[in-house]
Amino acid sequence: MTSILAQKPVLAQEEVLRGLQQYDRRAKVQISQMILYPYYFFEYTLRAKSLLKLNGKVACTIDALSGQGALADVQPEFSPSPAKEGGMLPVAVAKDEAKRLAENFIIHTLSQKTKFLTVPRLHLADSSLFYRPFWLAQYRRAAHGQQQLIVDAVSGSYHPL
Amino acid sequence: MLSMDGIIFVVYILTLLGIGLWFSRRSSQSSEQYLLGGRSLGPAVTAMTMQTTAMSGYMFMGAPALAFQYGWYAVWYAIGDAGGSIINLAVLGKRIRRMSELLGALSPIEFLEKRFESASVRVIGALISIVFLFAYVCAQFIAAGKAMATLTGFTYEWSLIIGISVIIIYTVAGGYLAVAYTSFVQGVIMVLGVAGIGFLAYFHVGGLTGLNSALEKMDPTYLSIWGKDLAFYGQWGVVLGAILIFSIGYMGLPHVVVRHMSMKSTKTVKGAILISAIWNQFFIFIPYILGLISIILLPDIKDPEMAITQLAYTLFPGLFAALLLSAVMSAVMSTADSLLMQAGTILSRDVYQRFINQNATQQTTILVSRLCILGGGIVGIIVAIYEPPSIFGLAVFAFGTLGNSFLVPYVASVYSKKANYIGCLCAMIGGAATNIAWTSLNLEAATAIHPFLAGLTVSLLGMVIGSQFGNKPSQRIQDIFEQSKNKRFFSKEFDQNIARHLAPEAKNISKFLAKEAESY
């Protein structure tokens, strides 16, 4: 069986249900399945000169379906796990393309958020394809019907489908 | 030779620099935490940082000057400003939010681009943002010049050059100093300072009753809703424009949207946004009230834009007043700095890279962005020295141009199924051009119509007429339009906590599930 790198779900089903119900006690929420969503992770060491030096590490993820970038806050932990039969989204962005998108994203963000005179030098320190777990939930309200949601099993953020 | 106040300012800036350096060194040395990742700072720090961002030269100098000049009429602008978020959320918010989710759009401009299915919308939006950004930066420059003149005792021209040079150096060469903790220190000083002045001055004039009776004795028309000397009597077009300008302008602000992903579980800071929103509402009115109070306490003030500063020197010991002014100056610096950075990025990516050099390397793009910042600085110095408009006038012009370009496209995007990209482009260009022409030719005096209202009318006509031409919105957009009309499904609280940044993931998962269902 093929193995993939994935983040471990931090929030169990019960915690997700409790979390969602705190906003709406009358709704009935049910979790139907877990979905694994693919992202690329890129970590860079950064050096830029200005009046003061700007050194450190910066990292981002690239959505492996839409190519959207996101800044990562802390070093993640990925653990190998067996690939699932269903509920795993296929990768649509190739690794080279993702690398190009990641560099663009990091440079663009740096040019907006930091101040430097010289162009920052980025050195790729680490990269991997990983899967992030999302819970798929059914949200029911009497007289309103039902709606599907995804809940990020690491951060607890949610969004309707 | 620097005055005592000048020395306080230098010490203040050095202290901020020290705090910034210490925190950025600490975060760059951390083996686990990444730069710019924005790990939680706690609700107090986050709220204070948000508050500092909202404070600018306009708040400290423009707003009190208008109140000093026109009396209670100025509060129309504050009402619009305070109501802005309410209009955004309550009237348009629901449908736009729903449609954004369905379109997978992350920022307002991206929303318009996807709804009207045209990349030109993004480019025109970017160009209009540039007009706004430079006008607003210019207002900050003038404020910086005035604050520096008070602190250093130099002439306005020299202070302006010193002030802008400090801003430019801060913008392009300061390293990673924009750490939240620096904003936090500044925020604490400004919030305490402004609240302190407000508190002392308010009781000094005997509260609202005392203020109003003193104003009435000086000139009863100060209390009129039509402005001092009834300058805008019966001109509903002007009043309506005043109320709408800030409430609507916000919708077109160029947003810097950077997605963040928490790699480990965090407890979300929900309190911060609420605290900040309450503070914002409170602080919107204070500068106007201080402008009214200074009519009584400082009737002979030469430059009403310096009303808050003068009040600080009148009511506080010199040291505290200088400290407050230093905080104002650095707030102006950080506002100008982020506006310049945004303008540089928009010009280099959306204009230079798209139209002039499509194969530009990262190095060239960054160089162009930095040169634009430098160019903007030089133009700013020239305008602020030779033709300095009022800070208030610049802010109104900047917000007016934005509002006139974006209001009609936003409303039409969710309320008119026929509205298409030609209509959107006509509305954006027509609205902005009318506002610019109306303001520069001073047509308000001849027509009694506020530039904002004139721009709004032309923008509306542009949308209605323009949408008759070109292709109709695609079937997909028409379907999304119908879906977004549906009544809100979730409870209010649940809806407010939806993580909008997950829109692209939701869209992809939705497609994936539909495909899986088909194959079964």
XYZ file of C-alpha atoms in Angstrom:
681
model
C 0.000 0.000 0.000
C 1.323 3.488 -0.848
C 2.281 5.707 2.015
C 1.637 9.446 2.251
C 2.664 12.205 4.650
C -0.226 13.634 6.606
C -0.942 15.891 9.537
C -2.606 14.176 12.450
C -6.126 15.405 13.200
C -5.996 17.419 16.407
C -9.734 17.715 16.797
C -11.679 14.504 17.242
C -15.261 14.181 15.971
C -16.772 14.931 19.395
C -14.696 18.088 19.805
C -15.739 19.309 16.372
C -19.393 18.698 17.159
C -19.079 20.487 20.492
C -17.252 23.384 18.808
C -19.866 23.812 16.092
C -22.788 23.536 18.463
C -21.509 26.359 20.644
C -22.550 28.735 17.825
C -25.913 27.162 17.201
C -27.407 24.919 19.839
C -30.528 24.098 17.855
C -28.697 22.748 14.842
C -28.052 19.051 14.459
C -24.558 18.388 13.227
C -23.286 15.017 12.088
C -19.875 14.103 10.822
C -19.913 11.823 7.816
C -16.298 11.282 6.796
C -12.719 12.540 6.833
C -11.247 14.072 3.709
C -7.526 14.441 3.065
C -6.592 17.600 1.178
C -3.167 17.833 -0.537
C -0.743 20.723 -0.014
C 2.924 21.254 -0.739
C 5.063 22.527 2.108
C 8.162 24.652 1.379
C 10.599 25.923 4.001
C 13.244 28.512 3.086
C 16.130 30.162 4.851
C 16.087 33.862 4.153
C 18.805 36.487 3.977
C 18.259 40.114 3.001
C 20.360 43.204 3.525
C 19.079 46.581 4.505
C 20.194 48.979 7.191
C 19.538 46.044 9.454
C 19.842 42.401 8.532
C 16.822 40.270 7.952
C 17.645 36.615 8.553
C 15.538 33.672 9.507
C 13.298 30.945 8.226
C 10.083 31.402 6.335
C 7.672 28.728 5.147
C 4.515 28.407 3.124
C 2.058 25.865 1.822
C 0.741 25.677 -1.724
C -2.727 24.260 -2.239
C -2.074 21.326 -4.583
C -5.394 21.876 -6.363
C -5.776 25.627 -6.748
C -2.126 26.714 -6.358
C -3.048 29.235 -3.620
C -0.262 30.040 -1.167
C -0.518 30.400 2.623
C 2.141 31.393 5.161
C 2.957 28.731 7.734
C 3.353 29.816 11.344
C 5.413 27.085 13.009
C 7.307 23.980 11.957
C 4.733 21.295 11.189
C 4.877 17.623 12.051
C 3.956 15.170 9.321
C 3.592 11.495 9.928
C 3.546 8.735 7.345
C 0.212 7.037 6.957
C -1.290 4.672 4.390
C -3.084 6.266 1.424
C -6.877 5.971 1.636
C -9.074 4.467 -1.053
C -11.623 7.266 -1.073
C -11.840 10.720 0.447
C -8.390 11.759 -0.743
C -8.298 14.609 -3.241
C -6.019 14.111 -6.260
C -3.060 16.478 -6.753
C -3.574 18.870 -9.680
C -0.447 21.055 -9.435
C 2.945 19.469 -10.276
C 5.800 19.838 -7.800
C 7.916 22.114 -10.042
C 4.989 24.409 -10.657
C 4.242 24.445 -6.915
C 7.872 25.393 -6.224
C 7.629 28.311 -8.652
C 4.333 29.432 -7.082
C 5.831 29.148 -3.588
C 8.826 31.339 -4.462
C 6.555 33.936 -6.065
C 4.239 33.872 -3.088
C 7.056 34.244 -0.546
C 8.788 37.068 -2.461
C 5.477 38.864 -2.979
C 4.569 38.587 0.690
C 8.051 39.658 1.794
C 7.961 42.708 -0.466
C 4.685 43.760 1.151
C 5.407 42.922 4.742
C 9.095 43.493 5.272
C 11.467 46.301 4.483
C 14.708 45.670 2.651
C 16.921 47.267 0.047
C 18.446 44.226 -1.609
C 16.462 41.376 -3.101
C 16.179 38.696 -0.412
C 18.071 35.447 -1.023
C 15.917 32.392 -0.489
C 17.378 28.955 -0.063
C 15.039 25.989 -0.124
C 15.676 24.010 3.060
C 12.800 21.545 3.049
C 9.850 20.576 0.880
C 7.197 17.876 0.923
C 3.741 16.964 -0.246
C 1.415 16.420 2.676
C -2.267 15.911 3.325
C -4.318 17.910 5.798
C -7.392 16.307 7.365
C -10.816 17.931 7.036
C -14.014 16.606 8.541
C -17.045 16.598 6.288
C -20.109 17.516 8.339
C -23.872 17.675 7.738
C -25.532 20.637 9.384
C -29.298 20.377 9.825
C -31.744 23.025 10.982
C -35.425 22.300 11.412
C -37.453 24.044 8.688
C -34.291 25.089 6.874
C -33.025 21.785 5.500
C -29.417 20.703 5.504
C -26.053 21.992 4.367
C -22.625 20.370 4.103
C -19.544 21.872 5.747
C -15.854 21.175 5.915
C -14.068 21.533 9.243
C -10.277 21.791 9.359
C -9.323 19.004 11.784
C -6.151 20.850 12.847
C -7.373 24.391 13.434
C -11.124 23.908 13.824
C -11.982 26.531 11.143
C -15.028 25.703 9.043
C -16.613 26.658 5.746
C -19.850 25.583 4.023
C -19.716 23.697 0.716
C 20.127 72.511 17.630
C 17.249 70.168 18.456
C 14.627 71.288 20.925
C 13.812 69.190 24.006
C 10.740 67.852 22.183
C 12.941 66.865 19.247
C 15.212 64.898 21.580
C 12.188 63.130 23.069
C 11.126 62.185 19.540
C 14.572 60.778 18.674
C 14.685 58.790 21.929
C 11.166 57.550 21.242
C 12.043 56.341 17.740
C 15.227 54.672 19.015
C 13.244 52.887 21.723
C 10.740 51.614 19.151
C 13.618 50.511 16.967
C 15.114 48.646 19.927
C 11.851 46.872 20.711
C 11.428 45.963 17.039
C 14.974 44.664 16.785
C 14.760 42.632 19.955
C 11.568 40.880 18.902
C 12.618 40.314 15.302
C 15.967 38.863 16.447
C 14.162 36.629 18.888
C 11.753 35.386 16.227
C 14.527 34.873 13.647
C 16.484 32.792 16.161
C 13.533 30.595 16.970
C 14.026 27.181 15.440
C 10.349 26.349 15.411
C 8.594 29.606 14.559
C 8.669 31.092 11.053
C 9.055 34.731 10.096
C 5.769 36.488 9.172
C 3.813 33.430 10.249
C 1.867 35.498 12.756
C 1.453 33.096 15.653
C -0.999 34.241 18.297
C -0.165 37.392 20.230
C -3.053 37.468 22.650
C -6.218 39.534 22.315
C -4.900 42.737 23.924
C -1.865 42.999 21.650
C -3.875 42.096 18.560
C -6.613 44.614 19.342
C -4.129 47.387 20.086
C -2.241 46.648 16.858
C -5.457 46.859 14.860
C -6.275 50.136 16.557
C -2.881 51.649 15.721
C -3.337 50.753 12.070
C -6.624 52.644 12.023
C -5.010 55.773 13.453
C -3.529 58.077 10.884
C -2.763 61.707 10.134
C -6.391 62.136 9.139
C -7.658 61.191 12.569
C -5.257 63.444 14.454
C -5.286 66.453 12.160
C -7.941 66.303 9.427
C -11.024 65.487 11.489
C -10.516 68.106 14.257
C -9.771 70.775 11.628
C -13.092 70.127 9.886
C -14.999 70.334 13.169
C -13.120 73.540 14.034
C -14.137 75.028 10.697
C -17.775 73.906 10.380
C -18.920 72.949 13.900
C -21.357 70.078 14.416
C -21.841 69.625 10.648
C -18.510 67.728 10.659
C -20.121 64.940 12.666
C -21.966 63.811 9.482
C -18.639 62.430 8.316
C -18.118 60.645 11.638
C -21.601 59.124 11.432
C -20.808 57.721 7.996
C -17.462 56.479 9.237
C -18.971 54.774 12.287
C -21.822 53.299 10.264
C -19.523 52.041 7.531
C -18.967 48.599 8.878
C -22.643 48.283 9.733
C -23.724 49.129 6.182
C -21.101 46.784 4.811
C -22.156 43.896 6.995
C -25.886 44.349 7.228
C -26.940 45.597 3.814
C -24.530 44.111 1.338
C -22.541 41.773 3.521
C -24.778 38.723 3.492
C -25.183 38.373 -0.250
C -21.590 39.333 -1.021
C -20.292 36.871 1.555
C -22.425 34.079 0.158
C -21.390 34.862 -3.400
C -17.692 35.141 -2.385
C -17.908 31.672 -0.893
C -19.463 30.281 -4.059
C -16.906 32.039 -6.268
C -13.980 31.077 -4.010
C -12.835 34.724 -3.878
C -10.522 35.838 -1.090
C -10.480 39.624 -1.463
C -13.035 42.238 -2.588
C -11.193 42.934 -5.851
C -10.890 39.220 -6.584
C -14.635 38.980 -5.922
C -15.392 41.607 -8.587
C -12.947 40.003 -11.036
C -14.616 36.600 -10.650
C -18.194 37.879 -10.589
C -17.731 39.983 -13.735
C -15.432 37.401 -15.374
C -12.869 39.979 -16.474
C -9.237 40.519 -15.543
C -9.591 44.171 -16.668
C -11.715 44.790 -13.574
C -8.702 43.903 -11.436
C -6.349 46.151 -13.431
C -8.696 49.164 -13.397
C -9.326 48.545 -9.699
C -5.555 48.522 -9.122
C -5.078 51.806 -10.977
C -7.873 53.480 -9.027
C -6.338 52.181 -5.797
C -3.128 53.945 -6.776
C -4.940 57.321 -6.958
C -6.355 56.634 -3.524
C -3.075 55.423 -2.034
C -1.020 58.373 -3.245
C -3.623 60.946 -2.166
C -3.776 59.345 1.259
C 0.009 59.076 1.491
C 0.238 62.777 0.642
C -2.110 63.537 3.560
C 0.206 61.543 5.840
C 3.208 63.469 4.528
C 1.624 66.818 5.330
C 0.710 65.522 8.786
C 4.300 64.281 9.261
C 5.683 67.686 8.236
C 3.442 69.497 10.704
C 4.192 67.098 13.557
C 7.934 67.344 12.874
C 7.760 71.148 12.740
C 6.238 71.202 16.233
C 8.745 68.678 17.552
C 11.906 70.120 16.071
C 11.077 73.796 15.803
C 12.304 73.839 12.173
C 10.263 75.401 9.361
C 7.426 73.373 7.816
C 9.390 72.820 4.573
C 12.495 71.478 6.338
C 10.394 69.421 8.731
C 8.498 67.956 5.798
C 11.717 66.920 4.048
C 13.099 65.393 7.268
C 9.772 63.697 8.050
C 9.365 62.195 4.573
C 13.007 61.084 4.459
C 12.490 59.251 7.746
C 9.356 57.620 6.292
C 11.125 56.567 3.073
C 14.095 55.122 4.962
C 11.695 53.366 7.302
C 9.772 51.984 4.302
C 12.575 50.628 2.139
C 15.448 49.984 4.475
C 14.240 49.346 7.958
C 14.525 45.571 8.118
C 11.684 43.611 9.604
C 10.569 46.075 12.224
C 6.864 46.091 11.729
C 6.415 43.700 14.594
C 3.183 43.800 16.439
C 4.811 44.706 19.729
C 6.041 48.053 18.369
C 2.494 48.871 17.314
C 1.324 47.756 20.727
C 3.556 50.275 22.554
C 2.476 53.016 20.153
C -1.153 52.041 20.485
C -1.035 52.237 24.283
C 0.479 55.757 24.211
C -1.943 57.052 21.594
C -5.065 55.520 23.058
C -4.185 56.758 26.547
C -3.084 60.132 25.178
C -6.138 60.808 23.030
C -8.510 59.448 25.663
C -6.677 61.566 28.277
C -6.966 64.761 26.238
C -10.582 63.953 25.461
C -11.377 63.354 29.114
C -9.627 66.491 30.427
C -10.901 68.762 27.663
C -14.451 67.433 27.949
C -14.684 68.305 31.638
C -12.771 71.524 31.122
C -15.579 72.877 28.917
C -18.328 71.482 31.186
C -19.349 68.409 29.210
C -21.567 68.424 26.137
C -23.976 70.973 27.622
C -21.143 73.356 28.460
C -19.597 72.836 25.048
C -22.847 73.560 23.225
C -23.762 76.653 25.234
C -20.253 78.077 24.755
C -20.448 77.376 21.022
C -23.884 78.964 20.850
C -22.577 82.125 22.512
C -19.771 82.372 19.953
C -21.944 81.639 16.931
C -25.223 79.675 17.053
C -24.645 78.260 13.562
C -21.822 76.107 14.980
C -24.637 73.921 16.340
C -26.416 73.657 13.005
C -26.397 70.467 10.986
C -25.818 72.652 7.900
C -22.405 73.930 9.019
C -21.120 77.245 10.374
C -22.814 80.255 8.727
C -25.258 77.669 7.345
C -22.733 77.095 4.591
C -24.519 73.995 3.311
C -28.110 75.035 4.088
C -30.598 72.808 2.284
C -27.833 71.103 0.338
C -28.900 67.516 0.965
C -26.629 66.405 -1.851
C -23.629 67.570 0.160
C -24.843 66.059 3.441
C -25.692 62.728 1.816
C -22.255 62.659 0.203
C -20.648 63.379 3.583
C -22.465 60.483 5.236
C -21.857 58.008 2.444
C -18.237 58.773 1.686
C -16.492 56.856 4.464
C -19.139 54.188 4.844
C -18.786 53.210 1.213
C -15.147 54.041 0.497
C -13.965 51.221 2.742
C -15.366 48.637 0.349
C -12.902 49.586 -2.326
C -9.805 49.715 -0.133
C -7.009 47.694 -1.655
C -6.786 44.776 0.742
C -3.594 42.957 1.395
C -4.813 39.416 1.747
C -2.205 36.908 2.774
C -3.517 33.513 3.729
C -2.133 31.945 6.873
C -2.190 28.315 7.851
C -1.789 27.257 11.451
C 0.315 24.141 11.422
C -0.583 23.285 15.009
C -3.821 23.738 16.846
C -4.433 27.217 18.248
C -7.194 28.736 20.259
C -8.617 31.430 17.993
C -8.620 34.942 19.367
C -12.190 35.973 18.847
C -12.177 38.734 21.426
C -9.676 40.895 19.537
C -11.953 41.814 16.674
C -14.798 42.714 18.980
C -12.606 44.858 21.263
C -11.121 46.603 18.256
C -14.528 47.260 16.697
C -15.831 48.862 19.904
C -12.731 51.016 20.219
C -12.983 52.101 16.615
C -16.533 53.307 17.095
C -15.438 55.243 20.171
C -12.340 56.798 18.592
C -14.098 57.899 15.420
C -15.983 60.627 17.317
C -13.254 61.868 19.695
C -11.179 63.862 17.149
C -14.307 65.707 15.931
C -15.353 66.526 19.503
C -11.817 67.750 20.225
C -12.074 69.980 17.145
C -15.286 71.482 18.611
C -13.671 71.924 22.025
C -10.717 73.729 20.476
C -13.099 76.350 19.014
C -13.632 77.382 22.636
C -10.241 76.687 24.186
C -8.053 77.718 21.260
C -10.091 80.268 19.274
C -6.982 81.959 17.852
C -5.187 78.828 16.681
C -3.425 79.546 13.375
C -3.640 76.059 11.971
C -6.740 74.092 13.067
C -5.052 70.892 11.870
C -2.788 71.229 14.910
C -5.758 71.445 17.327
C -5.146 68.098 19.079
C -1.434 68.851 19.443
C -2.126 72.315 20.855
C -4.672 70.869 23.259
C -2.062 68.328 24.396
C 0.448 71.102 25.102
C -2.255 73.153 26.877
C -3.593 70.354 29.056
C -0.531 68.173 29.700
C 3.033 68.816 30.868
C 5.361 69.392 27.877
C 7.040 66.016 28.249
C 3.799 64.044 27.865
C 2.632 66.229 25.019
C 5.921 65.615 23.177
C 5.621 61.895 23.836
C 2.100 61.873 22.432
C 3.188 63.852 19.398
C 6.054 61.403 18.856
C 3.537 58.571 18.937
C 1.371 60.477 16.431
C 4.383 60.996 14.198
C 5.286 57.335 14.261
C 1.663 56.344 13.632
C 1.746 58.613 10.600
C 5.020 56.964 9.588
C 3.673 53.454 9.828
C 0.449 54.336 7.987
C 2.391 56.093 5.217
C 4.838 53.229 5.116
C 2.235 50.529 4.602
C 0.374 52.637 2.014
C 3.587 53.207 0.081
C 4.449 49.513 0.191
C 0.995 48.644 -1.136
C 1.220 51.239 -3.896
C 4.691 49.957 -4.861
C 3.462 46.371 -5.015
C 0.350 47.221 -7.035
C 2.338 49.285 -9.545
C 5.085 46.702 -9.958
C 2.869 43.606 -10.183
C -0.433 44.757 -11.641
C 0.911 47.436 -13.966
C 4.616 46.886 -14.711
C 4.614 43.084 -14.805
C 1.292 42.852 -16.605
C 1.719 45.541 -19.274
C 5.336 46.625 -19.553
C 7.548 43.619 -18.889
C 5.724 40.336 -18.606
C 8.924 38.347 -18.119
C 10.249 40.559 -15.338
C 12.338 38.702 -12.772
C 11.638 38.962 -9.056
C 14.659 41.260 -8.722
C 13.348 43.666 -11.374
C 9.846 43.643 -9.877
C 11.183 44.484 -6.426
C 13.422 47.195 -7.879
C 10.444 48.730 -9.720
C 8.367 48.572 -6.543
C 11.082 50.349 -4.532
C 11.589 52.979 -7.266
C 7.839 53.665 -7.263
C 8.013 54.236 -3.509
C 10.898 56.654 -3.995
C 9.076 58.399 -6.865
C 5.918 58.642 -4.751
C 7.975 60.182 -1.960
C 9.441 62.836 -4.236
C 6.051 63.725 -5.775
C 4.647 63.835 -2.235
C 7.313 66.308 -1.116
C 6.660 68.583 -4.112
C 2.876 68.586 -3.636
C 3.107 69.024 0.134
C 5.507 71.972 -0.159
C 4.132 73.888 -3.139
C 0.431 73.130 -3.160
C -0.463 71.681 0.252
C -4.178 70.780 0.272
C -5.916 70.219 3.591
C -5.491 66.777 5.124
C -9.255 66.536 5.357
C -9.705 67.457 1.691
C -7.220 64.790 0.649
C -8.868 62.099 2.769
C -12.298 62.942 1.363
C -10.918 62.939 -2.171
C -9.147 59.609 -1.628
C -12.173 57.864 -0.111
C -14.533 59.515 -2.595
C -12.636 58.165 -5.578
C -12.656 54.676 -4.110
C -16.310 54.727 -3.135
C -17.396 56.082 -6.521
C -15.532 53.337 -8.308
C -16.600 50.384 -6.221
C -20.024 50.969 -4.662
C -22.110 50.490 -7.803
C -20.206 47.378 -9.017
C -20.577 45.766 -5.558
C -24.294 46.479 -5.306
C -24.925 45.460 -8.914
C -22.915 42.257 -8.522
C -25.452 40.842 -6.081
C -28.651 42.690 -7.012
C -28.573 42.709 -10.819
C -28.337 39.493 -12.778
C -27.743 41.420 -16.000
C -24.793 43.472 -14.721
C -21.770 42.506 -16.811
C -18.092 43.424 -17.167
C -18.682 46.361 -19.569
C -21.136 47.853 -17.075
C -18.671 47.250 -14.247
C -15.790 48.920 -16.104
C -17.966 51.913 -17.137
C -19.179 52.304 -13.545
C -15.660 52.152 -12.104
C -14.033 54.504 -14.611
C -17.019 56.888 -14.841
C -17.393 57.151 -11.060
C -13.716 57.764 -10.365
C -13.246 60.207 -13.263
C -16.315 62.238 -12.230
C -15.078 62.516 -8.643
C -11.607 63.594 -9.758
C -13.022 66.190 -12.208
C -15.680 67.451 -9.743
C -13.061 67.933 -7.022
C -10.340 69.501 -9.153
C -12.743 71.894 -10.951
C -14.582 72.668 -7.680
C -17.963 71.956 -9.287
C -19.510 71.511 -5.823
C -19.628 75.289 -5.401
C -21.515 75.766 -8.682
C -23.913 72.812 -8.406
C -24.386 72.303 -4.626
C -23.737 68.618 -5.262
C -21.019 66.815 -3.317
C -18.396 65.248 -5.642
C -19.246 61.880 -4.132
C -22.911 62.129 -5.104
C -22.015 63.285 -8.614
C -19.618 60.359 -9.029
C -22.244 57.955 -7.726
C -24.821 59.129 -10.275
C -22.413 58.788 -13.205
C -21.246 55.393 -11.938
C -24.846 54.165 -11.765
C -25.563 55.385 -15.290
C -22.353 53.702 -16.459
C -23.480 50.380 -14.999
C -27.011 50.551 -16.467
C -25.922 51.667 -19.950
C -22.695 49.630 -20.107
C -24.453 46.371 -19.176
C -26.542 46.637 -22.378
C -23.363 45.930 -24.370
C -20.966 42.974 -24.431
C -21.632 39.373 -23.392
C -24.186 38.446 -20.766
C -22.837 36.921 -17.538
C -22.165 33.189 -18.088
C -24.644 30.523 -17.007
C -22.368 29.584 -14.081
C -22.416 33.157 -12.757
C -26.172 33.362 -13.233
C -26.581 30.155 -11.210
C -24.304 31.477 -8.451
C -26.312 34.715 -8.473
C -29.529 32.765 -7.866
C -27.930 30.657 -5.137
C -26.620 33.684 -3.277
C -30.138 35.119 -3.131
C -31.243 32.232 -0.922
C -31.973 33.127 2.651
C -29.129 32.704 5.092
C -29.032 29.084 6.099
C -26.915 29.260 9.243
C -27.596 31.050 12.488
C -26.085 34.539 12.698
C -23.279 33.582 15.063
C -22.422 30.477 13.096
C -22.318 32.461 9.857
C -20.048 35.143 11.318
C -17.447 32.571 12.309
C -17.105 30.929 8.902
C -13.415 30.928 7.924
C -13.538 32.801 4.598
C -9.973 31.833 3.758
C -11.116 28.242 3.288
C -13.244 29.221 0.261
C -10.855 27.659 -2.338
C -10.665 24.384 -0.370
C -14.456 24.278 0.005
C -14.918 24.825 -3.716
C -12.488 22.014 -4.611
C -13.927 19.558 -2.091
C -17.400 20.340 -3.363
C -16.348 19.525 -6.950
C -14.574 16.365 -5.792
C -17.633 15.096 -3.923
C -19.890 15.836 -6.889
C -17.570 13.826 -9.147
C -17.439 10.942 -6.657
C -21.237 10.911 -6.441
C -21.509 10.815 -10.248
C -19.185 7.841 -10.533
C -21.295 5.769 -8.111
